[in-house]
Amino acid sequence: MVESGGCSAKISPKQLEEILKYLPLPKDPNILVDIDTQDDAGVYKVNDNLALVLTTDFFPPVCSDPYEFGQIAAANSISDVYAMGGDPVLALNIMMFPAAKLPMEAYAEILKGGFDKATEAGVRIIGGHTIDDFPPKYGLAVVGYIHPEKIITNAGAKPGDYLILTKPIGTGVIMAGQRLGMATDSDVTEAKYMMKLLNKSGAEVMKKYNIRGATDITGFGLAGHALKMAKASNVSMKISMEKVPLIGNVYNLVDEGCIPGASFRNLEFVEEHLLSAPSLDYNLKMIAFDAQTSGGLLMSISHDKVEEVLNDLNAAGLTFSSVIGTDSQTNDQYLRMDT
Ligand code: CO
Ligand code: CO
Ligand code: CO
């Protein structure tokens, strides 16, 4: 039904940044994280032991099965709480649905998918709101709990840190490839598996090792979210593109020209801060801009914790987790974000 489903449907990050500049920010000492650093969620301190993490995400279908769409949208909405080290607790449904164009069974299936994924995350959905609209869109507004001194932000990356990514990328390419009849069934199955996968266990590992810098990879692509993190943390970031785990045949699909429009919007956002290796492969470069739906966590962690963190991620079933950035200077497939 849609040209760009999932997080590919986001407004261009460049346009968004322009508009948000003029929006006055509320001033309150209890606001611990706001839009100023363009983080994954806002955080509001209730008392010395409790702060609330608030976030919302919704988007048009990224696949044709309504139940799976519901699961993916919910996993994606809840992810922003995990990315900040919070425990998601409550949520509200946000739904746009064309009641005259689609059977109400599809509506019920989307909600059921969202409910089941929320339940898996320990989140109780206690309400929602629907308007009649085409194409359908679905997501959640989520509330999580966090200790005010244990917030993980995109401003927490430090010079010398290593970067770990917990899910392979390429969901935008694969889902576009499916619409064009270019992606294989196994590509699509793997992409949907990744999009449905909660970032819960990755977040647990971050908390265990007291990691302070992280974000999740969604609509602005790996490079776009890395740049936001670099800016908020005031560091530069170098990603070794040959180390980035990819879903199925993503590389070949891009090689055959399957590059969604959202990738070019994301490239435009990062471009002026971008320094890529002269020998960087064009396909790998474009994959860095692929809009992810419900992507993995990007963690910035000190060198001495890398091995243990990777072991724990593996033990938690996140076997595709990889170190995608180190302090090494020798690498001819890098993409560097300078603030
Ligand atoms: Co996010
Ligand atoms: Co979000
Ligand atoms: Co209402």
mmCIF file of C-alpha atoms and ligand atoms in Angstrom:
data_model
loop_
_atom_site.group_PDB
_atom_site.id
_atom_site.type_symbol
_atom_site.label_atom_id
_atom_site.label_comp_id
_atom_site.label_asym_id
_atom_site.label_seq_id
_atom_site.Cartn_x
_atom_site.Cartn_y
_atom_site.Cartn_z
ATOM 1 C CA MET A 1 0.000 0.000 0.000
ATOM 2 C CA VAL A 2 2.839 2.391 0.658
ATOM 3 C CA GLU A 3 5.851 3.816 -1.115
ATOM 4 C CA SER A 4 7.991 3.971 2.011
ATOM 5 C CA GLY A 5 6.881 1.900 4.973
ATOM 6 C CA GLY A 6 8.352 1.690 8.457
ATOM 7 C CA CYS A 7 10.919 4.245 9.521
ATOM 8 C CA SER A 8 11.658 5.102 5.860
ATOM 9 C CA ALA A 9 8.533 7.252 6.052
ATOM 10 C CA LYS A 10 10.172 9.734 8.421
ATOM 11 C CA ILE A 11 10.525 13.386 7.445
ATOM 12 C CA SER A 12 14.057 14.106 6.258
ATOM 13 C CA PRO A 13 16.377 14.678 9.236
ATOM 14 C CA LYS A 14 17.653 17.865 7.636
ATOM 15 C CA GLN A 15 14.166 19.401 7.322
ATOM 16 C CA LEU A 16 13.342 18.291 10.857
ATOM 17 C CA GLU A 17 16.459 19.907 12.293
ATOM 18 C CA GLU A 18 15.578 23.195 10.549
ATOM 19 C CA ILE A 19 12.072 23.278 12.024
ATOM 20 C CA LEU A 20 13.006 22.138 15.540
ATOM 21 C CA LYS A 21 15.489 25.028 15.819
ATOM 22 C CA TYR A 22 12.555 27.428 16.197
ATOM 23 C CA LEU A 23 10.635 25.405 18.748
ATOM 24 C CA PRO A 24 11.093 26.832 22.243
ATOM 25 C CA LEU A 25 12.189 24.230 24.788
ATOM 26 C CA PRO A 26 10.375 24.093 28.121
ATOM 27 C CA LYS A 27 12.646 24.947 31.048
ATOM 28 C CA ASP A 28 12.371 22.740 34.120
ATOM 29 C CA PRO A 29 15.203 21.331 36.268
ATOM 30 C CA ASN A 30 13.410 17.971 36.333
ATOM 31 C CA ILE A 31 13.731 17.581 32.562
ATOM 32 C CA LEU A 32 16.872 15.433 32.378
ATOM 33 C CA VAL A 33 16.861 14.769 28.614
ATOM 34 C CA ASP A 34 14.989 16.780 25.986
ATOM 35 C CA ILE A 35 15.035 17.346 22.229
ATOM 36 C CA ASP A 36 18.126 19.549 22.556
ATOM 37 C CA THR A 37 20.444 16.564 22.031
ATOM 38 C CA GLN A 38 17.968 14.824 19.693
ATOM 39 C CA ASP A 39 18.025 11.726 21.842
ATOM 40 C CA ASP A 40 15.785 8.675 21.522
ATOM 41 C CA ALA A 41 13.377 9.728 24.261
ATOM 42 C CA GLY A 42 12.689 12.467 26.793
ATOM 43 C CA VAL A 43 13.429 11.862 30.466
ATOM 44 C CA TYR A 44 11.645 13.566 33.375
ATOM 45 C CA LYS A 45 12.729 13.232 36.997
ATOM 46 C CA VAL A 46 9.937 12.411 39.458
ATOM 47 C CA ASN A 47 12.148 12.023 42.557
ATOM 48 C CA ASP A 48 15.752 11.068 43.380
ATOM 49 C CA ASN A 49 15.117 7.405 42.582
ATOM 50 C CA LEU A 50 12.708 7.591 39.685
ATOM 51 C CA ALA A 51 12.528 9.281 36.313
ATOM 52 C CA LEU A 52 10.085 8.672 33.461
ATOM 53 C CA VAL A 53 11.232 7.919 29.922
ATOM 54 C CA LEU A 54 8.682 9.095 27.326
ATOM 55 C CA THR A 55 8.718 8.306 23.642
ATOM 56 C CA THR A 56 6.485 7.731 20.650
ATOM 57 C CA ASP A 57 6.934 6.280 17.175
ATOM 58 C CA PHE A 58 4.422 5.263 14.511
ATOM 59 C CA PHE A 59 4.632 4.536 10.801
ATOM 60 C CA PRO A 60 2.911 3.022 7.737
ATOM 61 C CA PRO A 61 3.157 -0.739 7.112
ATOM 62 C CA VAL A 62 6.588 -2.168 6.437
ATOM 63 C CA CYS A 63 5.136 -5.551 5.439
ATOM 64 C CA SER A 64 1.774 -6.812 4.186
ATOM 65 C CA ASP A 65 0.887 -9.086 7.126
ATOM 66 C CA PRO A 66 -1.056 -6.928 9.627
ATOM 67 C CA TYR A 67 -0.095 -9.030 12.666
ATOM 68 C CA GLU A 68 3.613 -8.818 11.837
ATOM 69 C CA PHE A 69 3.272 -5.089 11.143
ATOM 70 C CA GLY A 70 1.808 -4.659 14.634
ATOM 71 C CA GLN A 71 4.674 -6.603 16.199
ATOM 72 C CA ILE A 72 7.318 -4.622 14.319
ATOM 73 C CA ALA A 73 5.754 -1.231 15.076
ATOM 74 C CA ALA A 74 5.535 -2.060 18.785
ATOM 75 C CA ALA A 75 9.102 -3.404 18.982
ATOM 76 C CA ASN A 76 10.286 -0.225 17.259
ATOM 77 C CA SER A 77 8.332 2.106 19.577
ATOM 78 C CA ILE A 78 9.537 0.394 22.738
ATOM 79 C CA SER A 79 13.145 0.362 21.508
ATOM 80 C CA ASP A 80 13.732 4.032 22.361
ATOM 81 C CA VAL A 81 13.186 3.231 26.041
ATOM 82 C CA TYR A 82 15.680 0.361 25.864
ATOM 83 C CA ALA A 83 18.221 2.560 24.053
ATOM 84 C CA MET A 84 18.233 4.876 27.079
ATOM 85 C CA GLY A 85 18.581 2.078 29.612
ATOM 86 C CA GLY A 86 14.986 2.340 30.837
ATOM 87 C CA ASP A 87 12.422 -0.321 31.714
ATOM 88 C CA PRO A 88 9.335 0.118 29.516
ATOM 89 C CA VAL A 89 6.173 -0.150 31.594
ATOM 90 C CA LEU A 90 3.069 1.351 29.951
ATOM 91 C CA ALA A 91 1.929 2.303 26.466
ATOM 92 C CA LEU A 92 -0.905 3.787 24.428
ATOM 93 C CA ASN A 93 -1.821 2.677 20.912
ATOM 94 C CA ILE A 94 -1.638 5.241 18.105
ATOM 95 C CA MET A 95 -3.570 4.094 15.056
ATOM 96 C CA MET A 96 -4.599 5.494 11.713
ATOM 97 C CA PHE A 97 -6.811 3.091 9.790
ATOM 98 C CA PRO A 98 -8.905 3.378 6.594
ATOM 99 C CA ALA A 99 -12.083 1.696 7.825
ATOM 100 C CA ALA A 100 -13.827 1.926 4.425
ATOM 101 C CA LYS A 101 -10.871 0.545 2.462
ATOM 102 C CA LEU A 102 -9.664 -2.345 4.611
ATOM 103 C CA PRO A 103 -11.414 -5.134 6.525
ATOM 104 C CA MET A 104 -11.655 -4.499 10.266
ATOM 105 C CA GLU A 105 -9.959 -7.890 10.768
ATOM 106 C CA ALA A 106 -6.726 -6.222 9.629
ATOM 107 C CA TYR A 107 -7.227 -3.530 12.275
ATOM 108 C CA ALA A 108 -7.683 -6.203 14.930
ATOM 109 C CA GLU A 109 -4.603 -8.098 13.735
ATOM 110 C CA ILE A 110 -2.389 -4.993 13.892
ATOM 111 C CA LEU A 111 -3.528 -4.332 17.460
ATOM 112 C CA LYS A 112 -3.038 -8.001 18.377
ATOM 113 C CA GLY A 113 0.534 -7.933 17.024
ATOM 114 C CA GLY A 114 1.251 -4.796 19.020
ATOM 115 C CA PHE A 115 -0.334 -6.255 22.150
ATOM 116 C CA ASP A 116 1.663 -9.504 21.924
ATOM 117 C CA LYS A 117 4.977 -7.694 21.384
ATOM 118 C CA ALA A 118 4.246 -5.277 24.229
ATOM 119 C CA THR A 119 3.410 -8.212 26.495
ATOM 120 C CA GLU A 120 6.736 -9.854 25.582
ATOM 121 C CA ALA A 121 8.436 -6.613 26.666
ATOM 122 C CA GLY A 122 6.458 -6.490 29.924
ATOM 123 C CA VAL A 123 4.560 -3.418 28.705
ATOM 124 C CA ARG A 124 0.842 -2.933 29.483
ATOM 125 C CA ILE A 125 -1.122 -1.114 26.792
ATOM 126 C CA ILE A 126 -3.768 0.856 28.676
ATOM 127 C CA GLY A 127 -5.457 2.893 25.972
ATOM 128 C CA GLY A 128 -5.075 4.507 22.603
ATOM 129 C CA HIS A 129 -6.564 6.610 19.852
ATOM 130 C CA THR A 130 -7.631 5.847 16.277
ATOM 131 C CA ILE A 131 -8.448 8.119 13.365
ATOM 132 C CA ASP A 132 -9.713 7.141 9.941
ATOM 133 C CA ASP A 133 -6.858 7.648 7.530
ATOM 134 C CA PHE A 134 -5.117 6.092 4.553
ATOM 135 C CA PRO A 135 -2.639 4.415 4.464
ATOM 136 C CA PRO A 136 -2.783 2.781 7.902
ATOM 137 C CA LYS A 137 -0.192 3.822 10.456
ATOM 138 C CA TYR A 138 0.496 2.273 13.818
ATOM 139 C CA GLY A 139 2.766 2.676 16.795
ATOM 140 C CA LEU A 140 2.879 3.283 20.519
ATOM 141 C CA ALA A 141 3.484 6.091 22.964
ATOM 142 C CA VAL A 142 5.568 4.417 25.655
ATOM 143 C CA VAL A 143 6.410 5.257 29.254
ATOM 144 C CA GLY A 144 9.367 3.659 30.990
ATOM 145 C CA TYR A 145 11.041 3.877 34.390
ATOM 146 C CA ILE A 146 14.677 4.728 34.900
ATOM 147 C CA HIS A 147 16.960 5.731 37.780
ATOM 148 C CA PRO A 148 17.829 9.428 37.264
ATOM 149 C CA GLU A 149 21.551 8.683 37.568
ATOM 150 C CA LYS A 150 21.578 5.688 35.230
ATOM 151 C CA ILE A 151 20.383 7.248 32.001
ATOM 152 C CA ILE A 152 22.090 6.080 28.823
ATOM 153 C CA THR A 153 22.172 8.867 26.229
ATOM 154 C CA ASN A 154 23.508 9.609 22.782
ATOM 155 C CA ALA A 155 25.705 12.222 24.520
ATOM 156 C CA GLY A 156 27.631 9.576 26.466
ATOM 157 C CA ALA A 157 30.207 8.514 23.851
ATOM 158 C CA LYS A 158 33.838 9.160 24.846
ATOM 159 C CA PRO A 159 37.015 9.555 22.770
ATOM 160 C CA GLY A 160 38.718 6.177 22.353
ATOM 161 C CA ASP A 161 35.485 4.194 22.825
ATOM 162 C CA TYR A 162 34.699 1.206 20.627
ATOM 163 C CA LEU A 163 31.362 0.899 18.821
ATOM 164 C CA ILE A 164 29.183 -2.211 18.950
ATOM 165 C CA LEU A 165 26.096 -2.752 16.786
ATOM 166 C CA THR A 166 23.631 -5.418 17.976
ATOM 167 C CA LYS A 167 21.579 -6.105 14.813
ATOM 168 C CA PRO A 168 22.591 -6.464 11.147
ATOM 169 C CA ILE A 169 21.346 -3.664 8.882
ATOM 170 C CA GLY A 170 19.555 -3.469 5.555
ATOM 171 C CA THR A 171 15.831 -3.626 6.383
ATOM 172 C CA GLY A 172 15.101 -0.640 4.110
ATOM 173 C CA VAL A 173 16.905 -2.221 1.149
ATOM 174 C CA ILE A 174 15.299 -5.639 1.664
ATOM 175 C CA MET A 175 11.729 -4.361 2.007
ATOM 176 C CA ALA A 176 12.201 -2.144 -1.071
ATOM 177 C CA GLY A 177 13.733 -5.170 -2.825
ATOM 178 C CA GLN A 178 10.650 -7.195 -1.952
ATOM 179 C CA ARG A 179 8.332 -4.609 -3.546
ATOM 180 C CA LEU A 180 10.478 -4.723 -6.693
ATOM 181 C CA GLY A 181 10.572 -8.526 -6.703
ATOM 182 C CA MET A 182 14.348 -8.510 -6.205
ATOM 183 C CA ALA A 183 14.674 -9.814 -2.623
ATOM 184 C CA THR A 184 14.528 -13.529 -1.817
ATOM 185 C CA ASP A 185 12.070 -15.028 0.681
ATOM 186 C CA SER A 186 14.901 -15.758 3.085
ATOM 187 C CA ASP A 187 16.052 -12.103 2.915
ATOM 188 C CA VAL A 188 12.539 -10.953 3.793
ATOM 189 C CA THR A 189 12.149 -13.522 6.586
ATOM 190 C CA GLU A 190 15.472 -12.487 8.124
ATOM 191 C CA ALA A 191 14.630 -8.770 7.855
ATOM 192 C CA LYS A 192 11.247 -9.329 9.533
ATOM 193 C CA TYR A 193 12.875 -11.424 12.273
ATOM 194 C CA MET A 194 15.296 -8.577 13.024
ATOM 195 C CA MET A 195 12.564 -5.921 13.008
ATOM 196 C CA LYS A 196 10.433 -7.951 15.428
ATOM 197 C CA LEU A 197 13.345 -8.606 17.771
ATOM 198 C CA LEU A 198 13.163 -6.499 20.950
ATOM 199 C CA ASN A 199 16.278 -4.598 22.023
ATOM 200 C CA LYS A 200 15.568 -5.833 25.539
ATOM 201 C CA SER A 201 18.507 -8.201 26.022
ATOM 202 C CA GLY A 202 20.934 -5.704 24.459
ATOM 203 C CA ALA A 203 19.705 -3.101 26.949
ATOM 204 C CA GLU A 204 20.214 -5.516 29.848
ATOM 205 C CA VAL A 205 23.845 -5.994 28.815
ATOM 206 C CA MET A 206 24.328 -2.201 28.640
ATOM 207 C CA LYS A 207 22.979 -1.825 32.169
ATOM 208 C CA LYS A 208 25.131 -4.644 33.515
ATOM 209 C CA TYR A 209 28.321 -2.996 32.216
ATOM 210 C CA ASN A 210 27.275 0.538 33.113
ATOM 211 C CA ILE A 211 27.468 1.695 29.508
ATOM 212 C CA ARG A 212 26.566 5.404 29.211
ATOM 213 C CA GLY A 213 26.544 6.100 25.465
ATOM 214 C CA ALA A 214 24.054 4.464 23.097
ATOM 215 C CA THR A 215 21.249 4.968 20.627
ATOM 216 C CA ASP A 216 19.109 2.721 18.450
ATOM 217 C CA ILE A 217 19.390 2.652 14.665
ATOM 218 C CA THR A 218 16.161 3.579 12.901
ATOM 219 C CA GLY A 219 15.007 5.897 10.110
ATOM 220 C CA PHE A 220 18.118 8.048 9.759
ATOM 221 C CA GLY A 221 20.273 4.989 9.084
ATOM 222 C CA LEU A 222 23.482 3.844 10.761
ATOM 223 C CA ALA A 223 25.404 6.924 9.630
ATOM 224 C CA GLY A 224 22.604 9.362 10.555
ATOM 225 C CA HIS A 225 22.223 8.042 14.084
ATOM 226 C CA ALA A 226 26.004 7.804 14.517
ATOM 227 C CA LEU A 227 26.247 11.477 13.510
ATOM 228 C CA LYS A 228 23.543 12.460 16.031
ATOM 229 C CA MET A 229 25.517 10.605 18.693
ATOM 230 C CA ALA A 230 28.798 12.174 17.587
ATOM 231 C CA LYS A 231 27.245 15.660 17.722
ATOM 232 C CA ALA A 232 25.575 15.139 21.118
ATOM 233 C CA SER A 233 28.796 13.661 22.577
ATOM 234 C CA ASN A 234 31.083 16.127 20.822
ATOM 235 C CA VAL A 235 33.306 13.393 19.420
ATOM 236 C CA SER A 236 34.046 12.198 15.912
ATOM 237 C CA MET A 237 33.070 8.680 14.981
ATOM 238 C CA LYS A 238 34.706 6.251 12.606
ATOM 239 C CA ILE A 239 32.772 3.228 11.407
ATOM 240 C CA SER A 240 34.533 0.351 9.656
ATOM 241 C CA MET A 241 31.916 -0.429 7.031
ATOM 242 C CA GLU A 242 33.418 -3.852 6.211
ATOM 243 C CA LYS A 243 32.709 -4.868 9.837
ATOM 244 C CA VAL A 244 29.045 -3.874 9.776
ATOM 245 C CA PRO A 245 26.819 -6.991 9.845
ATOM 246 C CA LEU A 246 24.351 -7.107 6.930
ATOM 247 C CA ILE A 247 21.028 -8.904 6.484
ATOM 248 C CA GLY A 248 21.047 -11.617 3.771
ATOM 249 C CA ASN A 249 21.793 -10.353 0.273
ATOM 250 C CA VAL A 250 21.671 -6.649 1.116
ATOM 251 C CA TYR A 251 25.031 -5.997 -0.484
ATOM 252 C CA ASN A 252 23.999 -7.593 -3.791
ATOM 253 C CA LEU A 253 20.645 -5.828 -3.807
ATOM 254 C CA VAL A 254 22.369 -2.455 -3.440
ATOM 255 C CA ASP A 255 24.861 -3.506 -6.103
ATOM 256 C CA GLU A 256 21.893 -4.166 -8.421
ATOM 257 C CA GLY A 257 20.636 -0.635 -7.782
ATOM 258 C CA CYS A 258 18.115 -1.259 -5.020
ATOM 259 C CA ILE A 259 18.701 1.944 -3.029
ATOM 260 C CA PRO A 260 15.549 3.427 -1.435
ATOM 261 C CA GLY A 261 14.946 7.186 -1.687
ATOM 262 C CA ALA A 262 15.262 7.551 2.090
ATOM 263 C CA SER A 263 18.961 6.650 1.779
ATOM 264 C CA PHE A 264 19.625 9.758 -0.298
ATOM 265 C CA ARG A 265 17.744 11.953 2.204
ATOM 266 C CA ASN A 266 19.875 10.491 4.983
ATOM 267 C CA LEU A 267 23.056 11.007 2.969
ATOM 268 C CA GLU A 268 22.131 14.656 2.519
ATOM 269 C CA PHE A 269 21.808 15.053 6.305
ATOM 270 C CA VAL A 270 25.213 13.536 7.038
ATOM 271 C CA GLU A 271 27.113 14.743 3.984
ATOM 272 C CA GLU A 272 28.670 17.944 5.318
ATOM 273 C CA HIS A 273 30.033 16.080 8.356
ATOM 274 C CA LEU A 274 31.187 13.092 6.389
ATOM 275 C CA LEU A 275 34.690 11.988 5.586
ATOM 276 C CA SER A 276 34.866 8.621 3.874
ATOM 277 C CA ALA A 277 37.938 6.593 2.975
ATOM 278 C CA PRO A 278 38.910 7.312 -0.651
ATOM 279 C CA SER A 279 38.732 3.570 -1.309
ATOM 280 C CA LEU A 280 35.367 3.073 0.461
ATOM 281 C CA ASP A 281 33.130 0.779 -1.570
ATOM 282 C CA TYR A 282 30.087 2.702 -2.906
ATOM 283 C CA ASN A 283 27.601 -0.036 -1.963
ATOM 284 C CA LEU A 284 28.882 -0.211 1.619
ATOM 285 C CA LYS A 285 28.656 3.562 1.819
ATOM 286 C CA MET A 286 25.023 3.592 0.678
ATOM 287 C CA ILE A 287 24.140 0.799 3.127
ATOM 288 C CA ALA A 288 25.258 3.127 5.947
ATOM 289 C CA PHE A 289 22.386 5.467 4.959
ATOM 290 C CA ASP A 290 19.708 2.786 4.651
ATOM 291 C CA ALA A 291 16.711 3.686 6.841
ATOM 292 C CA GLN A 292 16.286 0.922 9.405
ATOM 293 C CA THR A 293 12.979 -0.038 10.935
ATOM 294 C CA SER A 294 13.360 -1.309 14.502
ATOM 295 C CA GLY A 295 17.154 -1.554 14.150
ATOM 296 C CA GLY A 296 19.692 -2.582 16.765
ATOM 297 C CA LEU A 297 21.511 -0.703 19.491
ATOM 298 C CA LEU A 298 24.687 1.219 18.751
ATOM 299 C CA MET A 299 26.774 1.250 21.934
ATOM 300 C CA SER A 300 29.835 3.318 22.642
ATOM 301 C CA ILE A 301 31.936 1.478 25.195
ATOM 302 C CA SER A 302 35.397 1.609 26.669
ATOM 303 C CA HIS A 303 37.932 -0.739 25.113
ATOM 304 C CA ASP A 304 38.442 -2.899 28.209
ATOM 305 C CA LYS A 305 34.753 -3.922 28.317
ATOM 306 C CA VAL A 306 34.416 -4.943 24.668
ATOM 307 C CA GLU A 307 35.186 -8.636 25.010
ATOM 308 C CA GLU A 308 32.885 -9.230 27.987
ATOM 309 C CA VAL A 309 30.058 -7.233 26.422
ATOM 310 C CA LEU A 310 30.334 -9.203 23.164
ATOM 311 C CA ASN A 311 30.335 -12.483 25.111
ATOM 312 C CA ASP A 312 27.196 -11.458 26.974
ATOM 313 C CA LEU A 313 25.443 -10.301 23.781
ATOM 314 C CA ASN A 314 26.274 -13.641 22.177
ATOM 315 C CA ALA A 315 25.016 -15.533 25.210
ATOM 316 C CA ALA A 316 21.769 -13.531 25.006
ATOM 317 C CA GLY A 317 21.269 -14.763 21.430
ATOM 318 C CA LEU A 318 22.472 -11.582 19.727
ATOM 319 C CA THR A 319 25.121 -13.559 17.860
ATOM 320 C CA PHE A 320 25.248 -11.074 14.984
ATOM 321 C CA SER A 321 26.574 -8.294 17.287
ATOM 322 C CA SER A 322 29.811 -6.805 15.985
ATOM 323 C CA VAL A 323 32.459 -4.265 16.824
ATOM 324 C CA ILE A 324 32.098 -1.742 13.997
ATOM 325 C CA GLY A 325 34.403 0.988 15.272
ATOM 326 C CA THR A 326 37.743 0.923 17.061
ATOM 327 C CA ASP A 327 40.578 3.372 17.673
ATOM 328 C CA SER A 328 42.589 1.753 14.870
ATOM 329 C CA GLN A 329 43.932 4.134 12.238
ATOM 330 C CA THR A 330 44.518 1.495 9.572
ATOM 331 C CA ASN A 331 41.349 0.736 7.686
ATOM 332 C CA ASP A 332 40.464 1.558 4.114
ATOM 333 C CA GLN A 333 36.657 1.111 4.334
ATOM 334 C CA TYR A 334 35.872 3.695 6.963
ATOM 335 C CA LEU A 335 33.131 6.264 7.150
ATOM 336 C CA ARG A 336 33.894 9.086 9.523
ATOM 337 C CA MET A 337 31.467 11.558 11.085
ATOM 338 C CA ASP A 338 33.070 14.810 12.232
ATOM 339 C CA THR A 339 31.093 17.339 14.219
HETATM 340 CO CO CO B 1 15.667 5.922 18.570
HETATM 341 CO CO CO B 2 12.030 7.003 17.946
HETATM 342 CO CO CO B 3 -8.634 10.240 22.389
#
